[in-house]
Short mmCIF file of C-alpha atoms and ligand atoms in Angstrom, two decimals:
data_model
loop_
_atom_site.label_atom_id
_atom_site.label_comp_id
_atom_site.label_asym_id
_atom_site.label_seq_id
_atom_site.Cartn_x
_atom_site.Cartn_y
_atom_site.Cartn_z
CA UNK A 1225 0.00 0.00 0.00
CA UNK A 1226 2.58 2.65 0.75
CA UNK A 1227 3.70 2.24 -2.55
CA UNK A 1228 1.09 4.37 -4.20
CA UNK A 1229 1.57 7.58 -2.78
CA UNK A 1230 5.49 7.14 -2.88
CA UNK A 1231 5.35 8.71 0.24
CA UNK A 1232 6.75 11.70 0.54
CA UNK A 1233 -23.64 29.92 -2.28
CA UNK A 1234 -22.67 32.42 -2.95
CA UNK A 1235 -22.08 34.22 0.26
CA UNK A 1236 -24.61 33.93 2.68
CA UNK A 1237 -23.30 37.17 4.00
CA UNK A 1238 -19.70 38.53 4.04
CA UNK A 1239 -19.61 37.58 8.08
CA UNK A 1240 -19.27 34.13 7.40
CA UNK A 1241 -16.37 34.01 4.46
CA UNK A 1242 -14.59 36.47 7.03
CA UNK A 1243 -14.83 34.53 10.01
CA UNK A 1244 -13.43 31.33 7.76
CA UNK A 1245 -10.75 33.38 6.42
CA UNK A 1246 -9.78 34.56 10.21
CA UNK A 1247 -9.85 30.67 11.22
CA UNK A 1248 -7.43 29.93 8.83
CA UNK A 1249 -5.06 32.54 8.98
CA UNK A 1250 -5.16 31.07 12.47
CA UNK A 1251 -4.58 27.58 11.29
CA UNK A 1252 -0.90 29.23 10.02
CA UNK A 1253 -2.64 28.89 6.32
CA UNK A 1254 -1.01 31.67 4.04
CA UNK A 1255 -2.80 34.79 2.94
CA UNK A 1256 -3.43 33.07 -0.72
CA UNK A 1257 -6.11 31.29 0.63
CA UNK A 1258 -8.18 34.32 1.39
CA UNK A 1259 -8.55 35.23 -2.39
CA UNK A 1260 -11.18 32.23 -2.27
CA UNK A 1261 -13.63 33.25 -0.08
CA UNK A 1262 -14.69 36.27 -1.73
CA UNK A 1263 -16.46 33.48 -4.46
CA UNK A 1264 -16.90 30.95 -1.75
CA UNK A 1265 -20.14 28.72 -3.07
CA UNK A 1266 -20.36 26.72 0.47
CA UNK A 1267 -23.57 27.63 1.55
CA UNK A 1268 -25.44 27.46 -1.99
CA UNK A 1269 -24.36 23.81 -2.31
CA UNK A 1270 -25.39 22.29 1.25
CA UNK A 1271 -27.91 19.90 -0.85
CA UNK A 1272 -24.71 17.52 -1.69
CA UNK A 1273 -24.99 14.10 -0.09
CA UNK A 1274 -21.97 13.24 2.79
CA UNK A 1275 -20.71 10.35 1.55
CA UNK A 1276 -18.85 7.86 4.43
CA UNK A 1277 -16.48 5.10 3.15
CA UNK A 1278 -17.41 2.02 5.40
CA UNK A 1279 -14.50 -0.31 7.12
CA UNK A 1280 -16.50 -3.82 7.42
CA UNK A 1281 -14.38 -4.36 10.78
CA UNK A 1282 -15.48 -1.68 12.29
CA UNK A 1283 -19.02 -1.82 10.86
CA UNK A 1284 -19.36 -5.19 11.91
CA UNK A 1285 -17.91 -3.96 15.69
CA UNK A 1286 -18.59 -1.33 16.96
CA UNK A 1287 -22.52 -0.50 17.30
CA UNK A 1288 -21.52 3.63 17.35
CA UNK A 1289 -20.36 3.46 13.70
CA UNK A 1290 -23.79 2.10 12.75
CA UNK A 1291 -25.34 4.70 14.58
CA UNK A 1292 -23.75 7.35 13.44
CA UNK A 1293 -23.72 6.11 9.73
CA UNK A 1294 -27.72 6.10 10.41
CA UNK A 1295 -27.30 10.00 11.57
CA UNK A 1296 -25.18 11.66 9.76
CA UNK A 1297 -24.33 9.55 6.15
CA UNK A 1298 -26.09 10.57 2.48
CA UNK A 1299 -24.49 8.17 0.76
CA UNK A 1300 -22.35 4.80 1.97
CA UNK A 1301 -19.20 3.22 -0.19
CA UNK A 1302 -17.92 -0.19 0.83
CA UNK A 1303 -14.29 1.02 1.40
CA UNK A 1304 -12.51 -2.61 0.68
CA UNK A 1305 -15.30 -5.12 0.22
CA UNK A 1306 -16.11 -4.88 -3.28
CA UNK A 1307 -12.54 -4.88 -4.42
CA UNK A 1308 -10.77 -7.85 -6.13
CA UNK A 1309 -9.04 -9.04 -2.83
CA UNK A 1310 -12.21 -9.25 -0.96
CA UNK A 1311 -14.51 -10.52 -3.43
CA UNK A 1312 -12.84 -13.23 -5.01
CA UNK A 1313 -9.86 -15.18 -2.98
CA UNK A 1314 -10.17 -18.27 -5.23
CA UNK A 1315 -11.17 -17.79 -9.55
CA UNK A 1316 -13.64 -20.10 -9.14
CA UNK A 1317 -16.10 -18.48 -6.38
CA UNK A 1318 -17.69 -14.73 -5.30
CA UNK A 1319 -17.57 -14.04 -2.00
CA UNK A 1320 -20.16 -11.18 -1.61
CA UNK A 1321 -20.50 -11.96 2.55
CA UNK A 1322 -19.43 -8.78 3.24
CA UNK A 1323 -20.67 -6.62 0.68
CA UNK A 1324 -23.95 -7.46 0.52
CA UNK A 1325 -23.70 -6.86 4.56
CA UNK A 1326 -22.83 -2.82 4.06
CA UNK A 1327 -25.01 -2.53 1.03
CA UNK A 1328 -28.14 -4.35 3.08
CA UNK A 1329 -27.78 -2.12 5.54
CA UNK A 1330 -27.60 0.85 3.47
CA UNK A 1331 -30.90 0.01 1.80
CA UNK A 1332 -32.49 -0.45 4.88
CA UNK A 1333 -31.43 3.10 5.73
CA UNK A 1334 -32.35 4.31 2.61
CA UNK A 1335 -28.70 5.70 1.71
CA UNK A 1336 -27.34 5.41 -1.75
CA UNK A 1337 -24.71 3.55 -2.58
CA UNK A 1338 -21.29 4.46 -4.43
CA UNK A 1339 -19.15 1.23 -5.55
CA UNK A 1340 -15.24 1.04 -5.60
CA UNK A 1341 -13.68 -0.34 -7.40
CA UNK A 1342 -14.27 -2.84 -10.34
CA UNK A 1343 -10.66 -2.49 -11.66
CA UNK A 1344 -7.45 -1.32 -9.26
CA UNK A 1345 -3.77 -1.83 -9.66
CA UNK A 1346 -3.52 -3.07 -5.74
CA UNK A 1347 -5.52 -5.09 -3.59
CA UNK A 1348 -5.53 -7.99 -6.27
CA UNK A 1349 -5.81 -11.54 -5.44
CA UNK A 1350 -2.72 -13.33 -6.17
CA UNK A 1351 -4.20 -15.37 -9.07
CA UNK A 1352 -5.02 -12.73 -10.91
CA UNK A 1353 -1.81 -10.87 -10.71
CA UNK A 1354 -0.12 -14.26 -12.24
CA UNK A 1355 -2.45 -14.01 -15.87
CA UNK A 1356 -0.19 -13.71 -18.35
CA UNK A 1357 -2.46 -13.94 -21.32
CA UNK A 1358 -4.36 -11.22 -22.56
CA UNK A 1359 -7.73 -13.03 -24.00
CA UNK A 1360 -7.94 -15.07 -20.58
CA UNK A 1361 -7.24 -11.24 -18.65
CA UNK A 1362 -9.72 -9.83 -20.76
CA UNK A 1363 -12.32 -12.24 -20.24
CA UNK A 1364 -11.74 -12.44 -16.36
CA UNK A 1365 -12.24 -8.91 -15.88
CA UNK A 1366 -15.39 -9.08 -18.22
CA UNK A 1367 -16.82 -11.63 -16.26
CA UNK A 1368 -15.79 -10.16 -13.23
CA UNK A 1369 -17.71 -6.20 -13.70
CA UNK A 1370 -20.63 -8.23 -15.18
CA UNK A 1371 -21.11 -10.23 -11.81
CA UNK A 1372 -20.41 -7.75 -9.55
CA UNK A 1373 -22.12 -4.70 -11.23
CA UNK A 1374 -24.82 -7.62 -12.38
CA UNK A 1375 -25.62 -8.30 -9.08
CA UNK A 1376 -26.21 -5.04 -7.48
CA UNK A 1377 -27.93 -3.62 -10.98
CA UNK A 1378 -30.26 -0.57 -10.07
CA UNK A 1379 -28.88 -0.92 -6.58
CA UNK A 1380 -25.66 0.71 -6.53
CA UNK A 1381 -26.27 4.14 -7.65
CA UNK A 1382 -22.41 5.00 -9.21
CA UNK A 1383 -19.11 2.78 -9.70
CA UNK A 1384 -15.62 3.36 -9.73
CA UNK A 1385 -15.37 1.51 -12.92
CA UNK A 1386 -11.36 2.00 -12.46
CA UNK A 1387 -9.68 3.58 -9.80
CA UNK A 1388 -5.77 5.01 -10.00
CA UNK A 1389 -5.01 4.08 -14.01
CA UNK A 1390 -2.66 6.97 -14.01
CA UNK A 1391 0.91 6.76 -12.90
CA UNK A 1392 1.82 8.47 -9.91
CA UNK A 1393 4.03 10.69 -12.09
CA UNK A 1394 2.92 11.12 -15.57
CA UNK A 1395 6.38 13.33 -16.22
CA UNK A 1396 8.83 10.43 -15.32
CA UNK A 1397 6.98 7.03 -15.14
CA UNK A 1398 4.55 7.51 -18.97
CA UNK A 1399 0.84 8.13 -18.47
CA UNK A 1400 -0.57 5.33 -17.72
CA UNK A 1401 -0.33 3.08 -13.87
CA UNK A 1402 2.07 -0.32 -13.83
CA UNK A 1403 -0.02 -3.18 -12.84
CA UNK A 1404 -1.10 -6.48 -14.34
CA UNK A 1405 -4.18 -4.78 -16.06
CA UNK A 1406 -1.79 -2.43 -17.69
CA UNK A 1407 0.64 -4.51 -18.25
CA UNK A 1408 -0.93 -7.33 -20.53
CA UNK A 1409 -4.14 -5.14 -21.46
CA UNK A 1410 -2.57 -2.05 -22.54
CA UNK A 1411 -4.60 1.34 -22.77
CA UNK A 1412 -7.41 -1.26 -23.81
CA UNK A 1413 -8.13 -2.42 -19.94
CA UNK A 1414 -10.05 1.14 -19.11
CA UNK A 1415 -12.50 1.04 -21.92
CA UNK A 1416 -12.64 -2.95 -21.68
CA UNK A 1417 -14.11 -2.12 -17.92
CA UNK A 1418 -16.34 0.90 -18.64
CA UNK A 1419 -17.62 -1.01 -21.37
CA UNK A 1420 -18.64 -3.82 -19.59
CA UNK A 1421 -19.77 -1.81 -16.53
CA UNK A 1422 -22.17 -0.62 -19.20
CA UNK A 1423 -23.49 -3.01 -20.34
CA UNK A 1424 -24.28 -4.64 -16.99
CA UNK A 1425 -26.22 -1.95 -15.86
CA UNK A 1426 -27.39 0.92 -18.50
CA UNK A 1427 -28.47 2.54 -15.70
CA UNK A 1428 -25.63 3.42 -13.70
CA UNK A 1429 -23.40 6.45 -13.22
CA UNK A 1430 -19.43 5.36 -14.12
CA UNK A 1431 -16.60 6.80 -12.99
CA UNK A 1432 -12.79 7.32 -13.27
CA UNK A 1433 -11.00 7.83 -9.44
CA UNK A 1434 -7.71 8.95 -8.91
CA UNK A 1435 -5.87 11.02 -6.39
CA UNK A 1436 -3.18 14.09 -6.48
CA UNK A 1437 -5.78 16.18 -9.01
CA UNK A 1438 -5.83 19.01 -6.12
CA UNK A 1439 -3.04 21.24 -6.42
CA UNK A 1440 -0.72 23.34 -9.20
CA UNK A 1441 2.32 20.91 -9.58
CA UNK A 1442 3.45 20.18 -12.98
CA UNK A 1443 2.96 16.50 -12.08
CA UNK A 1444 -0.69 16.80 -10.49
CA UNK A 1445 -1.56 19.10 -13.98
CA UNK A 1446 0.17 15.76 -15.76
CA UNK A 1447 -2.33 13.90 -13.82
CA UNK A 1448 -5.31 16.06 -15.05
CA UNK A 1449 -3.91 15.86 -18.65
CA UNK A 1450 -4.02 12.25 -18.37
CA UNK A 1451 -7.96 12.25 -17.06
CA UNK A 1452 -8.54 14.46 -19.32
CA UNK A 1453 -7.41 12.13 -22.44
CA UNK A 1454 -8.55 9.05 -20.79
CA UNK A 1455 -12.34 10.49 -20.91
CA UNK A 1456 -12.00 11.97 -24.32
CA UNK A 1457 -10.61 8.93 -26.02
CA UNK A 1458 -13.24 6.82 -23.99
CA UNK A 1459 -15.98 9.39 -25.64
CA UNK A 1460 -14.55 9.54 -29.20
CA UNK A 1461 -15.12 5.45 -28.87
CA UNK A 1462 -18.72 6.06 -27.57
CA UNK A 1463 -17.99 4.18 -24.47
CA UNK A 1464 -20.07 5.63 -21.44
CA UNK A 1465 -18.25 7.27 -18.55
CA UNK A 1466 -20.26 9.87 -16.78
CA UNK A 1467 -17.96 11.26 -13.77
CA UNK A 1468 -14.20 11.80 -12.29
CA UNK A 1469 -13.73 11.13 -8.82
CA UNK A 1470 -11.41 13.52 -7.15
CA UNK A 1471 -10.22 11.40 -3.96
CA UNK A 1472 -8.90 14.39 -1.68
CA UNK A 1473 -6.47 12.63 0.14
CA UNK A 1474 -4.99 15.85 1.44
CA UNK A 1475 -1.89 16.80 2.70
CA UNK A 1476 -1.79 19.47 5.71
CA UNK A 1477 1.66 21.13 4.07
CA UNK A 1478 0.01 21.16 0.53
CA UNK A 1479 -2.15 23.91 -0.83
CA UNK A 1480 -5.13 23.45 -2.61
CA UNK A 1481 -3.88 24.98 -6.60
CA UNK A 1482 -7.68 26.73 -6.72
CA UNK A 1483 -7.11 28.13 -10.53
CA UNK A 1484 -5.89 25.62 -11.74
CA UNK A 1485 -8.46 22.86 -9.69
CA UNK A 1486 -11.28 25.07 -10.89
CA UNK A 1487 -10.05 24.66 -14.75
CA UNK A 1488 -9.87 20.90 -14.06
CA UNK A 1489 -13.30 20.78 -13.27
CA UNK A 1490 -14.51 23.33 -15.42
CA UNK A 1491 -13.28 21.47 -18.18
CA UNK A 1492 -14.58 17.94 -16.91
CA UNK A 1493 -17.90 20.08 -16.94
CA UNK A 1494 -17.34 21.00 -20.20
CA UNK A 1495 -16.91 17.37 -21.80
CA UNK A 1496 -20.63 16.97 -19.99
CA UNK A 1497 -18.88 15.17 -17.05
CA UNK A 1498 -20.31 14.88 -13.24
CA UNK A 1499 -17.39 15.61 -10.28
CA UNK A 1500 -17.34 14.18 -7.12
CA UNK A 1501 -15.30 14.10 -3.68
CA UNK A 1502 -14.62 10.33 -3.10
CA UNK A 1503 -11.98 9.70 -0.51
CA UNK A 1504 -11.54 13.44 1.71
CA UNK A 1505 -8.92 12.88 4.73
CA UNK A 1506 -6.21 14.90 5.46
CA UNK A 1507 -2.64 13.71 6.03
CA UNK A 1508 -1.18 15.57 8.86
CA UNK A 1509 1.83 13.67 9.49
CA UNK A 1510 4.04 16.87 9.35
CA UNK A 1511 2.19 18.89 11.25
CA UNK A 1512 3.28 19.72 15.38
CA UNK A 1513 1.02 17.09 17.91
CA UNK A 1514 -0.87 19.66 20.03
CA UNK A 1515 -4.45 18.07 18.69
CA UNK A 1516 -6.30 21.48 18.34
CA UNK A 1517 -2.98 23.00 16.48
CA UNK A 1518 -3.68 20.28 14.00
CA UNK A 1519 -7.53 20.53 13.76
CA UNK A 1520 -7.68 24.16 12.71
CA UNK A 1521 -5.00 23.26 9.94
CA UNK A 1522 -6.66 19.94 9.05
CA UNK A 1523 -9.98 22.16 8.68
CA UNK A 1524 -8.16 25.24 6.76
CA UNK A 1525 -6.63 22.59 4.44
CA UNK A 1526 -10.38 20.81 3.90
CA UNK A 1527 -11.96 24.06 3.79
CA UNK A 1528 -9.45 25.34 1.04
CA UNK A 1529 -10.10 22.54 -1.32
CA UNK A 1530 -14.10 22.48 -0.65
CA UNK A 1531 -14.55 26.13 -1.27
CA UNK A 1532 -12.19 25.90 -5.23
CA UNK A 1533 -14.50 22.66 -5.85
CA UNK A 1534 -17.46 24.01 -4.91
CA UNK A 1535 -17.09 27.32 -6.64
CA UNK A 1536 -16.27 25.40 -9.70
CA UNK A 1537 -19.65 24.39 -9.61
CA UNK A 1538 -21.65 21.19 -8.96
CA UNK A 1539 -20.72 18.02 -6.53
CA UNK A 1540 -22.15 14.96 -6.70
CA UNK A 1541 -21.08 14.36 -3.07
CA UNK A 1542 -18.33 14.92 -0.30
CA UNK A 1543 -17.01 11.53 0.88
CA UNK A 1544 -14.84 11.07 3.89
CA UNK A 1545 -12.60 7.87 3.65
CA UNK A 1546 -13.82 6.27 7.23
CA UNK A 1547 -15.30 8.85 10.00
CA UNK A 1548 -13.16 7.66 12.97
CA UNK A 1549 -9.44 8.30 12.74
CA UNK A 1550 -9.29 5.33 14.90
CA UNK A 1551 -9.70 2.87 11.54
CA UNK A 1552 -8.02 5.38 9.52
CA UNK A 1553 -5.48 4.13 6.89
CA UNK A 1554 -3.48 7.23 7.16
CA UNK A 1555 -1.42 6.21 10.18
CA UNK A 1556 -0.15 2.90 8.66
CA UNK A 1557 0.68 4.55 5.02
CA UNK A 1558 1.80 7.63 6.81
CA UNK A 1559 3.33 7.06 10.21
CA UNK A 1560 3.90 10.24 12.56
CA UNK A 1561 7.44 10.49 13.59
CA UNK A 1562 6.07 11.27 17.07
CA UNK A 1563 3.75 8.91 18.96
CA UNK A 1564 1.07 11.19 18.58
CA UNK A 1565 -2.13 9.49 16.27
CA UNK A 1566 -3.45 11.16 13.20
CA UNK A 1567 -6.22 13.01 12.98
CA UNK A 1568 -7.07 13.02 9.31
CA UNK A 1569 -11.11 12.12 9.75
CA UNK A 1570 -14.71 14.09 11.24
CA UNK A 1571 -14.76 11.67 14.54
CA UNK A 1572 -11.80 11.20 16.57
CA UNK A 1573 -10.57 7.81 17.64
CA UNK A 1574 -13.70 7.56 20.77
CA UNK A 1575 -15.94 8.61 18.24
CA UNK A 1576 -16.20 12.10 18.89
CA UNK A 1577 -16.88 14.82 16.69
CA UNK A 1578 -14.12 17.18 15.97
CA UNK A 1579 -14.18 20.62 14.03
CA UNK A 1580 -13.63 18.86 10.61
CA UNK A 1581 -17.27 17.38 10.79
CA UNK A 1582 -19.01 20.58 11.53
CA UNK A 1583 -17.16 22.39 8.51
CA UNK A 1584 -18.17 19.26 6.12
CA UNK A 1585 -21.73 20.09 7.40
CA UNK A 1586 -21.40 23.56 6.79
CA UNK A 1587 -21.31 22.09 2.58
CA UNK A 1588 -23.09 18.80 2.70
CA UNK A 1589 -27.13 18.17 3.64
O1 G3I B 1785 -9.59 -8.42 5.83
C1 G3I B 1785 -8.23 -8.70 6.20
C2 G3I B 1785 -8.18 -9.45 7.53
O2 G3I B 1785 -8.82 -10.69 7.35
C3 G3I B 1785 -6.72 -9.61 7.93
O3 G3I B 1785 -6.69 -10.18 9.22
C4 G3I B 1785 -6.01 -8.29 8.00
C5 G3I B 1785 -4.55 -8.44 8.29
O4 G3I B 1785 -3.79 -7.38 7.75
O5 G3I B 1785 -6.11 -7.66 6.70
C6 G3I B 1785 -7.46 -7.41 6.34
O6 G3I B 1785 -7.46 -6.81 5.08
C7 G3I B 1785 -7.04 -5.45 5.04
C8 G3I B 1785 -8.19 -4.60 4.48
O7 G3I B 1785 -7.75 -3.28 4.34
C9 G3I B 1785 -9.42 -4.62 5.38
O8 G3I B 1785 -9.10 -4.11 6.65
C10 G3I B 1785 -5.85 -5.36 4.12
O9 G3I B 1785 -4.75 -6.03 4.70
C11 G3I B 1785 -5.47 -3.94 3.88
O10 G3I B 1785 -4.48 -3.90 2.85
C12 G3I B 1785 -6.69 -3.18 3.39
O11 G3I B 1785 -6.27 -1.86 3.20
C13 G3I B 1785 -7.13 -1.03 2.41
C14 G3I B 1785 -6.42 -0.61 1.13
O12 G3I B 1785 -7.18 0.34 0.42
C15 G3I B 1785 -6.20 -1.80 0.20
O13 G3I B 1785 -7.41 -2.37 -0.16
C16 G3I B 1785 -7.47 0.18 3.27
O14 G3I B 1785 -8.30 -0.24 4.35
C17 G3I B 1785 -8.22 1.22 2.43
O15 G3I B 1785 -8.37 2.40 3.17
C18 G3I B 1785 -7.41 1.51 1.15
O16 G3I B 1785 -8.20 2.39 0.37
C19 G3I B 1785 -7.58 3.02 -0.76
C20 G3I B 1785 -8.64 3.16 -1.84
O17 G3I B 1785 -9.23 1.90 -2.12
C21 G3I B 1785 -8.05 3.78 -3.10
N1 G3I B 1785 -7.43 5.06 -2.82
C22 G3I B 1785 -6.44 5.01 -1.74
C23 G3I B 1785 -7.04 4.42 -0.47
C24 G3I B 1785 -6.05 4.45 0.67
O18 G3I B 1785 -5.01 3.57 0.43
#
């Protein structure tokens, strides 16, 4: 896993975008950031959905994250149980135990659901990282989005048809992500799945997901190139795709690029594209351990990013990856070098509610 990252409303009234400015001057945020509330959209766009990404352990655990799933959640993604890994250990057999667990329970609750992720360079079972042939790889990941998106037809409202196809770093590694799909598919693999994901349910909304889309670095704006041409080509081949997923792992020391993240989405807009928030958490492994220090700046970093995505018009949805920091994956991928625990989620690890959930609330319903 820690491969991937290769670590290192218009205004409701001018009180409001002052007060947040004030907060995250504060927060030690630079004076940049201020340009963006005089457009700040937050307040016209509290109908978007809070999405929560759902840990089965957890789910299955602790009674509190059910409860507060039931409360506060617009929208609930499996986080690992419809992937490869979890789905299908052996070639022969689906395993759907624990998806069909999270997406019962949504229904019950009358959430929508988002899926992630019918194709993924990690969290593969070992069998199908061994295919060496292209027809069989083809057919196994035909059979494999027809199944899964079969099964859950009409039910799951959007997919992340593929999730991470771009390299890490478009300027030195070529566009497109190393892994077996890649590898003995070529290009082909990400219209093979949206093709299929298609087909198995005409109804449903299909997305790309990647991460690093957020700021002004040459190699984040070789990342948007590369979404950019992966959509076109797929809609020059009249192959459906109907949404980017931005996943907003943030990092406290980063700043949100808001011209150039507005003319990302602007221009996703433009090809007739829907834009969502799909995995928000904030990676504050640099910042000092005083917990409230790190709370304003984990909220000026959120806040930063929500009010340049949200000015560049609509959101599908905001989606937190987990709610507790206590089953957050941030701390494994991106240890502190102090014993202090990360803090990169709404709820902290006893479940309490820290300032990051009441700003998501201040742009979600
Ligand atoms: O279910 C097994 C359990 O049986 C076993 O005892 C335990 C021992 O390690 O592992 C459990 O599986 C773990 C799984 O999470 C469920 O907890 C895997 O080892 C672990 O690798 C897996 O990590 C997930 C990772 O994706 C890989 O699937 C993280 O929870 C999840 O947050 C992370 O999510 C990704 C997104 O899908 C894509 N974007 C980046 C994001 C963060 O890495």
């Amino acid at each position: 896993m820690a491969s991937f990252f290769e670590k290192q409303t218009i205004n409701k009234s001018n009180l409001l975008t002052r007060r947040s400015a004030l907060n995250a001057i504060g927060a030690g945020v630079t004076a940049s950031i201020c340009s963006s509330f005089l457009t700040s959209n937050a307040l016209a766009t509290s109908n978007i959905p809070f999405g929560v990404a759902v840990h089965l352990d957890p789910f299955r655990n602790e009674p509190i994250f059910r409860e507060l799933l039931k409360q506060h959640a617009g929208l609930i993604v499996p986080m690992n149980a419809l992937k490869w890994a979890s789905l299908r250990h052996t070639e022969g057999k689906f395993d759907f135990g624990g998806s069909d667990e999270i997406i019962n329970f949504a229904e019950v609750n009358n959430k929508p659901i988002h899926g992630h992720a019918l194709l993924w360079y990690d969290a593969n079972p070992s069998w199908i990282d061994a295919v060496t042939s292209p027809p069989l790889l083809e057919k196994l990941l035909i059979e494999h989005i027809e199944t899964v998106v079969g099964r859950y037809a009409g039910r799951i409202a959007t997919w992340d048809v593929v999730n991470e196809v771009v390299a890490h770093d478009p300027l030195t590694q070529g566009k497109w992500r190393k892994g077996v799909w890649h590898n003995i598919l070529g290009p082909r693999h990400v219209e093979i799945a949206f093709a299929a994901a298609a087909k198995a349910d005409p109804t449903c909304r299909l997305f790309i997901n990647d991460y690093d889309l957020e700021d002004d670095s040459l190699r984040t704006e070789a990342r948007q190139r590369a979404i950019l041409q992966i959509v076109r080509r797929l809609q020059k081949k009249n192959i459906p795709i109907h949404g980017v997923g931005l996943q907003a792992h943030l990092y406290a020391e980063r700043r949100t690029g808001r011209d150039n993240l507005i003319k990302f989405v602007r221009e996703l807009k433009s090809l007739g594209l829907e834009v969502a928030v799909t995995e928000l958490d904030v990676i504050d492994w640099k910042l000092s351990a005083d917990p409230k220090v790190r709370d304003r700046a984990v909220v000026a970093t959120v806040r930063e990013f929500l009010d340049a995505i949200t000015d560049a018009g609509s959101v599908r949805n905001i989606t937190t990856w987990g709610l507790s920091d206590k089953h957050s994956w941030i701390k494994d991928v991106f240890p502190r070098s102090d014993s202090a625990k990360a803090r990169p989620l709404p709820f902290d690890d006893q479940w309490q509610k820290k300032p990051l959930f009441d700003l998501i609330k201040k742009y979600t319903k």
